[in-house]
XYZ file of C-alpha atoms in Angstrom:
726
model
C 120.773 90.583 118.177
C 117.712 90.297 119.674
C 115.950 92.816 120.920
C 116.485 92.485 124.826
C 120.170 93.034 123.936
C 119.624 95.749 122.164
C 117.470 97.241 125.358
C 120.361 96.547 127.371
C 123.258 98.273 125.640
C 120.557 101.200 125.335
C 120.568 101.006 129.217
C 123.844 100.595 129.696
C 124.561 103.433 127.547
C 122.403 106.059 129.080
C 124.084 104.541 132.681
C 127.723 105.407 130.863
C 126.456 108.760 129.675
C 125.514 110.293 132.567
C 128.434 109.073 134.196
C 130.689 111.043 132.087
C 128.504 114.206 132.262
C 128.984 113.912 136.254
C 132.971 113.133 135.543
C 133.331 116.342 132.798
C 131.057 118.596 135.925
C 134.177 117.364 138.541
C 137.044 117.807 135.765
C 135.654 121.447 135.244
C 136.009 122.202 139.228
C 139.919 121.121 138.967
C 140.451 123.683 135.612
C 142.086 123.239 132.521
C 145.914 122.735 133.922
C 145.328 119.947 136.262
C 142.887 116.608 136.131
C 143.954 114.148 138.877
C 145.217 111.270 137.294
C 142.262 109.153 138.736
C 139.648 111.343 137.268
C 140.975 111.509 133.943
C 141.524 107.233 134.216
C 137.569 107.328 134.109
C 136.990 109.966 132.379
C 138.930 107.818 129.060
C 137.111 104.581 130.504
C 133.595 105.919 130.480
C 134.440 107.239 126.910
C 135.988 104.437 125.139
C 132.624 102.297 126.513
C 130.631 104.828 124.768
C 132.448 104.691 121.990
C 132.725 101.070 121.871
C 128.205 100.504 122.784
C 127.374 103.243 119.974
C 129.559 101.363 117.342
C 127.839 98.011 118.313
C 124.167 100.472 118.272
C 125.254 101.345 114.256
C 125.284 98.121 113.201
C 121.448 97.783 114.178
C 118.228 97.598 112.445
C 114.949 96.839 113.325
C 113.516 93.528 114.476
C 112.461 91.713 111.776
C 111.226 88.673 109.846
C 111.342 90.193 106.090
C 112.299 87.876 103.278
C 115.351 88.709 101.026
C 115.338 91.098 98.217
C 114.469 88.821 94.837
C 115.562 91.475 92.364
C 118.852 92.812 91.752
C 118.427 96.120 92.135
C 115.281 97.768 92.640
C 113.804 100.493 89.868
C 111.320 102.923 89.315
C 108.507 103.487 91.920
C 110.152 106.323 93.826
C 107.016 108.799 93.655
C 105.465 105.811 95.654
C 108.555 105.018 98.011
C 108.253 108.574 99.164
C 104.281 108.738 99.519
C 105.478 105.661 101.492
C 107.869 107.133 103.544
C 106.113 110.414 104.223
C 102.517 107.730 105.550
C 104.922 105.555 107.596
C 106.158 108.861 109.685
C 104.473 109.098 113.230
C 102.785 112.798 112.522
C 101.026 111.156 109.444
C 97.616 110.185 110.850
C 97.554 106.952 108.498
C 98.055 104.259 110.213
C 96.953 101.321 107.400
C 98.288 102.398 103.794
C 97.635 99.931 101.140
C 99.572 99.533 98.448
C 97.105 98.252 95.293
C 96.607 96.930 92.111
C 96.309 93.916 89.686
C 98.614 91.110 89.875
C 102.265 91.579 89.317
C 102.441 95.138 89.135
C 104.873 95.145 91.794
C 103.219 95.520 95.343
C 105.025 93.294 97.113
C 108.530 94.483 95.345
C 107.563 98.231 96.274
C 106.322 97.135 99.821
C 109.791 94.893 100.698
C 111.456 97.872 99.360
C 110.076 100.779 101.539
C 110.880 97.882 104.221
C 114.554 97.330 104.069
C 114.641 101.382 103.185
C 113.854 101.639 107.064
C 115.830 98.909 107.806
C 118.926 100.340 105.820
C 119.180 103.408 107.580
C 118.211 102.671 110.760
C 120.854 104.360 112.342
C 120.393 107.770 110.642
C 116.802 107.611 110.881
C 115.851 110.250 114.309
C 115.042 107.948 117.195
C 111.222 108.756 117.042
C 110.901 108.112 113.173
C 112.538 104.464 113.646
C 110.770 101.175 113.604
C 111.824 99.307 116.212
C 110.277 96.144 114.637
C 108.863 95.450 111.028
C 106.591 92.106 111.018
C 105.970 90.539 107.595
C 103.413 88.301 106.841
C 102.424 86.455 103.448
C 99.120 85.442 101.830
C 100.488 84.526 98.940
C 99.206 80.645 98.050
C 100.314 80.763 94.323
C 103.406 82.013 92.074
C 104.230 82.295 88.749
C 107.768 81.426 86.787
C 108.990 80.833 83.608
C 107.482 77.207 84.113
C 104.575 77.916 84.407
C 101.720 78.792 87.894
C 103.444 77.018 90.703
C 100.986 76.502 94.111
C 102.556 77.208 97.727
C 101.128 77.008 101.240
C 99.604 79.697 102.322
C 101.177 80.877 105.331
C 98.840 83.432 106.719
C 95.240 83.284 106.697
C 93.659 83.807 110.040
C 94.300 87.251 112.952
C 95.761 84.234 114.812
C 98.696 83.906 112.053
C 99.921 87.240 112.785
C 99.827 87.204 116.123
C 102.107 84.047 116.364
C 104.365 86.788 114.039
C 104.713 89.515 115.701
C 105.279 87.020 118.971
C 107.952 85.557 116.800
C 109.751 88.908 115.809
C 109.305 90.476 119.042
C 110.513 87.595 121.040
C 107.681 87.357 123.309
C 105.696 84.029 123.349
C 103.543 84.889 125.809
C 101.145 86.252 122.984
C 100.902 82.944 121.888
C 100.913 80.798 125.239
C 98.035 83.197 126.478
C 94.323 82.292 125.943
C 92.434 83.318 122.820
C 90.225 85.799 124.852
C 93.814 87.593 126.010
C 95.886 87.556 122.862
C 94.343 90.622 121.552
C 95.073 92.980 125.256
C 98.614 91.632 125.192
C 99.527 92.355 121.959
C 98.055 95.820 122.003
C 100.229 96.184 124.789
C 103.128 95.138 123.567
C 102.518 97.091 120.076
C 102.280 99.831 122.133
C 105.862 99.219 123.803
C 107.599 100.453 120.332
C 106.691 101.712 116.792
C 106.103 98.520 114.951
C 105.424 98.056 111.259
C 103.056 95.296 110.514
C 103.488 94.421 106.713
C 100.430 91.950 105.162
C 101.057 90.928 102.300
C 98.279 90.158 99.568
C 95.506 90.609 101.789
C 92.919 89.909 98.966
C 93.532 85.694 99.597
C 92.489 86.271 103.488
C 89.342 86.197 104.941
C 88.834 86.872 108.172
C 86.443 89.307 110.315
C 88.658 89.691 113.347
C 91.593 90.443 111.361
C 89.612 93.352 109.776
C 88.782 94.661 113.126
C 92.314 94.517 113.939
C 93.252 96.802 111.152
C 90.528 98.948 112.214
C 91.535 99.337 115.571
C 95.298 99.201 114.862
C 96.953 100.329 118.282
C 99.515 102.841 118.469
C 101.913 103.862 117.257
C 102.211 100.846 114.990
C 101.211 101.037 111.635
C 99.958 98.808 108.521
C 101.379 98.264 105.150
C 98.682 96.017 103.216
C 99.264 95.164 99.945
C 95.872 93.758 97.978
C 94.546 93.675 94.733
C 91.165 94.550 96.540
C 91.093 98.067 97.561
C 89.412 97.820 101.380
C 87.811 100.954 102.918
C 89.820 101.226 105.912
C 93.189 102.545 104.485
C 95.197 104.926 102.790
C 95.577 103.934 99.293
C 98.932 104.049 97.562
C 97.770 102.904 93.981
C 99.935 100.688 91.354
C 99.884 100.839 87.361
C 102.315 99.914 84.892
C 105.571 101.425 85.272
C 106.464 104.256 82.574
C 108.748 103.711 79.830
C 111.993 104.714 80.830
C 111.745 102.432 84.363
C 109.822 99.559 81.958
C 112.792 99.920 80.248
C 116.040 99.959 82.479
C 113.796 96.581 84.171
C 113.905 95.042 81.042
C 117.807 95.637 80.837
C 118.581 94.378 84.170
C 116.355 91.193 83.579
C 118.216 91.022 80.091
C 121.375 90.553 81.632
C 120.545 88.556 84.486
C 118.961 85.974 81.708
C 122.083 86.502 78.898
C 119.543 87.634 76.735
C 120.173 90.511 73.822
C 117.414 92.234 72.823
C 117.168 94.593 70.401
C 115.682 98.488 70.511
C 112.681 97.188 68.591
C 112.552 94.012 70.747
C 112.649 96.073 74.276
C 110.267 98.965 72.797
C 107.766 95.952 71.778
C 108.082 94.042 75.151
C 107.113 97.410 77.131
C 104.094 97.880 74.801
C 102.295 94.880 75.038
C 103.347 94.560 78.584
C 102.027 97.577 79.669
C 105.000 98.196 81.844
C 103.792 95.460 84.142
C 106.871 94.363 86.293
C 105.696 90.862 86.826
C 104.934 90.344 82.799
C 108.717 92.085 81.988
C 110.518 89.107 84.178
C 108.152 86.493 83.444
C 108.599 87.227 79.445
C 112.436 87.344 79.421
C 112.109 84.514 81.665
C 111.015 82.911 78.770
C 113.427 83.967 77.097
C 115.897 83.073 78.364
C 114.497 79.716 78.176
C 115.324 79.333 74.641
C 111.540 81.294 73.608
C 112.096 83.445 71.084
C 111.118 86.950 70.967
C 107.951 86.581 68.775
C 106.869 83.397 70.093
C 106.689 85.597 73.660
C 105.110 88.646 72.556
C 102.289 86.188 70.658
C 101.711 84.951 74.593
C 101.844 88.040 75.879
C 98.443 88.763 73.518
C 96.924 85.461 74.332
C 94.499 86.061 77.009
C 94.717 82.314 78.255
C 98.825 82.332 78.440
C 99.939 82.133 82.379
C 100.624 86.048 83.036
C 97.499 86.669 82.128
C 95.461 83.611 84.494
C 97.554 84.969 86.662
C 96.784 88.246 86.767
C 93.038 88.107 86.748
C 91.628 85.005 86.667
C 90.558 85.010 89.979
C 89.621 88.469 90.428
C 87.612 88.044 87.316
C 85.242 85.280 88.675
C 84.301 87.030 91.154
C 82.490 88.985 89.019
C 81.035 86.960 86.554
C 77.512 86.913 85.369
C 77.318 90.335 87.238
C 76.916 94.025 86.309
C 80.615 94.998 86.479
C 81.988 91.568 84.039
C 79.561 93.109 81.611
C 81.312 96.564 82.010
C 84.692 94.833 81.657
C 83.511 93.448 78.746
C 82.484 96.399 77.176
C 85.419 98.081 78.151
C 87.606 96.292 75.849
C 85.813 97.824 72.844
C 87.396 101.225 73.964
C 90.895 101.996 72.870
C 92.444 104.021 75.016
C 89.682 104.896 77.529
C 85.829 105.478 77.819
C 83.891 107.291 79.853
C 81.315 106.438 82.807
C 78.452 106.849 80.036
C 79.663 105.016 77.359
C 80.336 102.497 79.228
C 77.300 102.148 81.055
C 74.967 102.256 77.283
C 77.474 99.923 75.751
C 76.917 97.685 78.203
C 73.895 97.227 78.300
C 72.960 98.884 81.488
C 71.414 101.952 79.829
C 70.512 105.303 81.873
C 70.985 102.563 85.066
C 73.223 104.629 87.144
C 73.495 102.877 90.154
C 74.406 99.773 88.225
C 76.687 101.427 86.433
C 78.511 103.190 89.345
C 78.330 99.740 91.620
C 79.875 97.904 88.625
C 82.497 100.236 88.358
C 83.388 100.373 91.885
C 83.676 96.791 91.374
C 86.207 96.905 89.111
C 88.001 99.110 90.997
C 88.447 97.851 93.819
C 89.613 94.122 91.873
C 92.204 96.546 90.263
C 91.230 95.480 87.065
C 90.818 98.609 85.552
C 92.611 101.835 86.031
C 90.412 105.747 86.462
C 91.725 109.000 85.859
C 89.394 111.544 85.885
C 86.143 110.275 85.485
C 87.623 108.171 82.143
C 88.525 104.255 82.589
C 91.141 102.329 80.797
C 92.798 98.453 81.280
C 96.084 98.104 80.784
C 97.473 95.665 77.571
C 97.429 92.565 79.517
C 94.280 93.424 81.142
C 92.854 93.852 77.845
C 93.816 90.392 76.562
C 92.422 88.706 78.732
C 89.287 90.410 78.835
C 89.173 89.699 74.760
C 89.339 86.079 75.390
C 86.600 86.812 77.958
C 84.532 88.036 74.882
C 85.003 85.177 72.620
C 82.909 83.096 74.915
C 80.119 85.667 74.713
C 79.344 85.732 71.067
C 76.009 86.899 71.394
C 76.512 89.455 73.845
C 79.273 91.013 72.085
C 77.511 91.484 68.824
C 74.844 93.519 70.639
C 77.273 95.333 72.868
C 78.979 96.596 69.090
C 75.827 97.753 68.003
C 75.565 99.621 71.316
C 79.100 101.067 70.538
C 78.461 102.272 67.183
C 75.172 103.897 68.212
C 76.383 105.507 70.935
C 79.146 107.201 69.190
C 77.050 107.703 66.331
C 74.081 109.722 68.606
C 77.303 111.589 70.347
C 79.177 113.292 67.302
C 75.439 114.282 65.949
C 75.511 116.518 69.041
C 79.155 117.600 69.584
C 80.277 118.051 66.108
C 79.788 119.355 62.563
C 78.765 123.128 62.772
C 77.752 123.037 66.521
C 78.776 126.521 67.632
C 79.429 124.503 71.349
C 83.287 124.272 71.259
C 83.339 122.329 74.403
C 81.444 119.737 72.392
C 84.160 119.659 70.205
C 86.522 119.451 72.953
C 84.935 116.647 73.902
C 84.900 114.903 70.470
C 88.398 115.731 70.315
C 88.917 113.398 73.565
C 86.732 110.875 71.981
C 88.565 111.085 68.501
C 90.554 107.603 68.588
C 87.178 105.650 69.804
C 85.630 107.542 67.077
C 88.216 106.320 64.561
C 87.767 102.336 65.909
C 84.047 102.748 65.347
C 84.433 104.004 61.662
C 87.033 101.157 61.085
C 84.919 98.549 62.707
C 81.776 100.127 60.259
C 84.101 99.974 57.419
C 85.152 96.350 57.890
C 81.734 94.856 58.308
C 80.295 96.285 54.372
C 79.740 93.729 51.655
C 79.244 94.535 48.597
C 77.938 93.619 45.348
C 79.120 94.220 41.789
C 81.908 92.624 39.688
C 84.462 95.591 39.558
C 84.629 99.093 41.059
C 83.261 100.404 38.908
C 79.461 99.112 39.032
C 80.120 98.091 42.655
C 77.868 98.858 45.320
C 77.237 98.283 48.469
C 75.206 95.333 49.367
C 71.567 95.682 50.995
C 72.267 94.235 54.627
C 75.283 96.258 55.013
C 73.354 100.247 54.165
C 72.586 101.433 57.615
C 76.560 100.274 58.401
C 77.378 102.352 55.375
C 75.063 105.464 55.996
C 76.694 105.717 59.723
C 80.328 105.912 58.671
C 79.330 108.048 56.043
C 77.372 110.667 58.876
C 80.753 109.792 60.964
C 83.146 110.998 58.208
C 80.925 114.009 57.280
C 80.375 115.300 60.652
C 83.323 114.771 62.329
C 86.121 116.006 59.530
C 85.307 119.633 60.775
C 86.245 119.125 64.267
C 89.781 117.103 62.454
C 89.806 120.185 60.235
C 90.010 122.623 63.208
C 92.004 121.366 65.359
C 94.517 120.408 63.510
C 94.224 116.206 62.907
C 94.680 116.588 59.004
C 96.024 113.573 58.231
C 93.521 111.651 60.073
C 90.757 113.679 58.660
C 91.956 112.977 55.006
C 92.329 109.197 55.898
C 88.662 109.221 56.667
C 87.654 111.041 53.638
C 89.943 108.892 51.065
C 88.076 105.945 52.928
C 84.965 106.881 52.865
C 84.539 108.811 49.325
C 84.234 105.251 47.513
C 81.949 104.624 50.155
C 79.367 107.771 49.696
C 79.468 107.259 45.863
C 78.947 103.106 46.269
C 75.700 104.010 48.022
C 74.872 106.976 45.757
C 75.150 109.416 48.443
C 76.704 112.254 45.624
C 76.068 115.437 48.531
C 78.300 113.670 50.883
C 80.943 112.771 48.301
C 80.498 116.419 47.232
C 81.807 117.641 50.993
C 83.730 114.602 51.327
C 85.712 115.977 47.965
C 85.651 119.909 50.111
C 87.919 118.531 52.589
C 90.300 116.552 50.776
C 90.541 120.291 48.773
C 90.628 121.980 52.218
C 93.192 120.093 53.527
C 95.325 120.282 50.425
C 94.854 123.964 49.724
C 96.148 124.538 54.076
C 99.444 122.123 53.306
C 99.666 123.876 49.838
C 99.983 120.581 48.378
C 100.252 120.237 44.403
C 97.704 122.382 43.439
C 96.377 120.391 40.196
C 95.430 117.757 42.924
C 93.434 120.482 44.560
C 91.701 121.707 42.072
C 90.892 118.402 40.785
C 88.907 116.929 44.576
C 87.145 121.235 43.759
C 86.121 120.407 40.397
C 84.948 116.174 41.718
C 83.176 118.728 44.596
C 82.027 121.595 41.880
C 80.389 118.713 39.770
C 78.112 116.964 42.331
C 76.868 120.587 43.241
C 75.816 121.331 39.615
C 74.112 117.870 39.239
C 72.330 118.437 42.911
C 71.650 122.011 41.908
C 73.329 122.702 45.395
C 73.950 127.008 45.662
C 75.916 126.715 48.459
C 78.196 123.786 47.450
C 79.052 125.552 44.398
C 80.315 128.432 45.933
C 82.421 126.927 48.016
C 83.959 125.682 45.533
C 84.396 128.689 43.442
C 85.712 130.718 46.465
C 88.491 127.569 46.899
C 89.289 127.443 43.174
C 89.675 131.395 43.294
C 91.947 130.985 46.923
C 94.142 128.556 44.832
C 94.232 131.185 41.654
C 95.149 134.039 44.677
C 97.965 131.757 46.030
C 99.238 131.720 42.654
C 99.306 135.195 42.304
C 97.013 134.995 39.972
C 94.560 137.759 40.553
C 92.826 138.583 37.318
C 91.093 134.767 37.394
C 90.959 134.870 41.019
C 88.450 137.831 40.848
C 85.523 136.221 38.494
C 85.604 133.665 41.062
C 84.835 135.153 43.954
C 81.698 136.716 42.235
C 80.681 133.837 41.193
C 80.634 132.501 44.476
C 79.125 135.633 45.866
C 76.365 135.796 44.149
C 75.681 131.914 44.881
C 75.776 132.774 48.147
C 73.811 135.631 48.136
C 70.729 133.388 46.652
C 71.193 131.154 49.613
C 70.783 133.866 52.064
C 73.862 132.663 53.872
C 75.426 135.145 56.287
C 78.737 132.530 56.746
C 78.792 131.533 53.539
C 79.160 135.506 52.629
C 81.194 136.612 55.306
C 84.302 134.107 54.190
C 84.008 135.711 50.327
C 84.186 139.012 51.808
C 87.658 138.042 53.803
C 88.710 135.953 50.195
C 88.017 139.889 48.626
C 89.815 141.455 51.155
C 92.753 139.326 50.524
C 92.173 140.050 46.528
C 92.609 143.583 47.459
C 95.840 143.622 50.100
C 97.376 141.304 47.057
C 96.987 143.840 45.091
C 98.276 146.943 47.305
C 94.739 148.554 47.954
C 95.024 148.638 51.694
C 92.202 150.696 52.008
C 89.401 148.248 49.877
C 90.998 144.819 52.161
C 90.758 146.561 55.172
C 87.091 147.543 54.380
C 86.497 143.791 53.240
C 88.267 142.258 56.521
C 86.290 144.398 58.991
C 82.345 144.060 56.629
C 83.559 139.733 57.054
C 84.085 140.318 61.170
C 80.829 142.131 61.270
C 79.019 139.157 59.262
C 80.621 136.670 61.279
C 79.549 138.504 64.896
C 76.421 138.592 63.396
C 75.966 134.836 63.583
C 78.520 134.020 66.333
C 81.160 132.003 64.292
C 84.329 131.982 66.331
C 86.160 130.331 63.677
C 85.634 132.877 60.962
C 85.934 135.461 63.221
C 89.331 134.489 64.396
C 90.271 133.919 60.518
C 89.482 137.422 59.828
C 90.765 139.181 62.664
C 93.928 137.507 61.564
C 93.521 139.109 57.944
C 92.967 142.478 59.233
C 95.958 142.387 61.801
C 98.040 141.286 58.866
C 96.486 144.239 56.810
C 97.057 146.419 59.660
C 100.611 145.663 59.727
C 101.484 146.206 56.573
C 100.677 150.128 56.458
C 102.252 150.270 59.448
C 99.436 150.483 61.819
C 101.618 148.205 65.079
C 99.843 148.453 67.827
C 96.407 148.294 65.888
C 97.360 145.140 64.412
C 99.240 143.789 67.831
C 95.476 143.857 69.060
C 93.600 142.870 66.271
C 96.171 139.641 65.948
C 96.090 139.194 69.642
C 92.068 139.294 69.644
C 92.244 136.424 66.674
C 94.280 134.304 68.953
C 92.173 134.781 71.451
C 89.315 133.411 69.474
C 91.119 130.804 67.987
C 92.339 129.412 71.210
C 88.587 129.213 72.447
C 87.835 127.299 69.557
C 90.646 125.276 69.361
C 91.747 126.643 65.086
C 94.732 125.485 65.341
C 96.061 126.532 62.042
C 94.787 129.978 63.015
C 96.481 129.941 66.441
C 99.656 129.301 64.397
C 99.039 131.957 62.425
C 98.453 134.413 64.799
C 101.971 133.370 66.356
C 103.982 134.051 63.871
C 102.428 137.553 62.667
C 102.655 138.478 66.250
C 106.113 137.322 66.109
C 106.654 139.786 63.194
C 104.734 142.903 65.152
C 106.867 141.907 68.208
C 110.228 142.097 66.321
C 108.775 145.532 64.987
C 108.539 146.994 68.064
C 111.855 145.646 69.475
C 110.102 143.180 71.592
C 112.554 140.682 70.821
C 112.426 138.115 74.167
C 108.591 138.391 72.793
C 108.652 137.720 69.481
C 111.283 134.699 69.675
C 108.392 132.700 72.297
C 105.536 133.340 69.790
C 107.268 132.033 66.979
C 108.442 129.206 68.661
C 105.095 127.991 69.123
C 103.514 128.820 65.657
C 106.516 126.632 64.459
C 106.477 123.748 66.327
C 102.472 124.171 65.219
C 103.674 124.566 61.420
C 105.736 121.505 62.280
C 102.275 119.382 63.949
C 100.293 120.573 61.353
C 102.634 119.769 58.009
C 102.622 123.679 56.820
C 105.666 123.954 55.075
C 105.722 126.842 53.771
C 105.021 128.715 57.021
C 107.520 126.293 58.577
C 109.884 127.812 56.464
C 109.091 131.102 56.967
C 108.928 131.015 60.639
C 112.345 129.458 60.977
C 113.758 131.885 58.813
C 112.491 134.651 61.281
C 114.150 132.901 63.856
C 117.494 132.660 61.913
C 117.175 136.441 61.398
C 116.771 137.325 65.066
C 119.820 135.515 66.014
C 118.184 132.096 67.354
C 118.118 128.311 66.261
C 115.207 126.920 64.417
């Protein structure tokens, strides 16, 4: 049914409805008992005609030239579809909407599905919200198949091509027959007569300023939906990134069924990870498998920056920025995992403090959809990363310098943000960058060269000393953040790698403190006592050789805590006394508060609650003097435990809640978990069972994450006692 036929039926329908209303009024004057036969006949005739025409109109859809769907079932993107529906309503002030993102991300498929949604529900949509016509034009000039990149004729190049499509769909030949200077006025008149949706696919390949001017001044009530790799400033954007895992796996299953290809659960997972949820990459990959390619070979091709999929999606966009600030920022971003801050990118790319160059370059990358942005952090999809890494290979000298800037940036970063800093926002930033810091650490380890014929006499080669010192600095400074924030396995890994390097470079003091890190983690986890003791004795040996009283004090304190953990009270006491004497000689307020708290633990284990409370309070006072939040949180936790032991539940709750607040402020995960567990005990004692269950469940989650098996078992037992399932 063309436009003129539909208009004719709608006009006839209006006439019949008006006649029916008049007849119904006339029939009403005769009453319900008698209606003249000729009136009854006319009523039936009009009602039949109206029903017939409504049935005809019920099959209607907008006038359109949409291409057929090239997918079996549209998967995912439901939130984006809902957003498009909202933006395309008449009341929305968005007249030009873009779907933007890198090539292959599913922009055209989303636009097509949105258009067909309007077509399929045309009859049920309120008349004022309908599109009477949908005009599709595509500027694509290539497409990707399993056989490679194939060229196609670009059907849409200029505003004239759009006018021609509007003329065809609306069956209005006067547009193309008119003189050039008259066409604009005719198009505006025609578009003003009915709601029309213009869909411009692949706009980045169109270079026509007249077209952009037309979009900027789009005549109402028309709307335009544009798909583009390049973001434009006249539109409301809907930005696409990789599909989330459930949707990507559903697409993988659909395509595998179409291609009669069987994938194992691990194959499906790997395909999702390698493609980053990019729909075209998923379809292309399974297409190759359907032609006989093995899963392994296809995954290898996905990792190649020179593959057809990488070239199709990125080569043209990258060529536009080659040699400019944006290009070097893109190459620099490939060093970061998983993302990077604006400042870090600028420094590593070699732009330094040039904020203008950095912002301009990042703006270009965003406009070309080569990077993703979340807050003030930038990232690459896996396929983009593979492509960029292939570009990196042709710039050996530049990337060597960039890696050195990358290392130097993070070396300086952790120096200011981590270690013994009491600026907890700094530790927050370190935690945010932890994966990048690990990447720098692993890179430095891989660059080291050694001299010597055996492990016993092996030393770091002179040329590698600068990198060795940097990685030891990273391990030393970051270990405190990792311990407090609960990244114990990562902390242990760094220490295990760094320890032999510290020995091979003769950095004895670093060796001692790394041994302390290993001992603390084993102590937290209640690991093998003898292994923990060996680490402490290694630390003590270094302390004695170096004459380091602070290190020796920490070692003796930890030895005492191990004895106390095994209920060896009398063996713990002299170790605490030695630790106290050594700390007093160093005038360390921080160290003394820890020892006072340990003496409180000793008194509590002996049943001397009064002395325990006194020691804990002294420890708290010392920690408050220097605003040491981690120690303050820990000491308050122990004081709260002591208060509960003597039945002072209100006081215990107050102390434990303050401990929890301070532990959360500094992010000390193990203290947060313990404070929650002991609050649960107080809640249970006070018959607050619902609050108790909430607290113990939170504690249990953290104990499991940390690997604190003893505490985990206690929390599970408490839940069972309260009639809940762990």
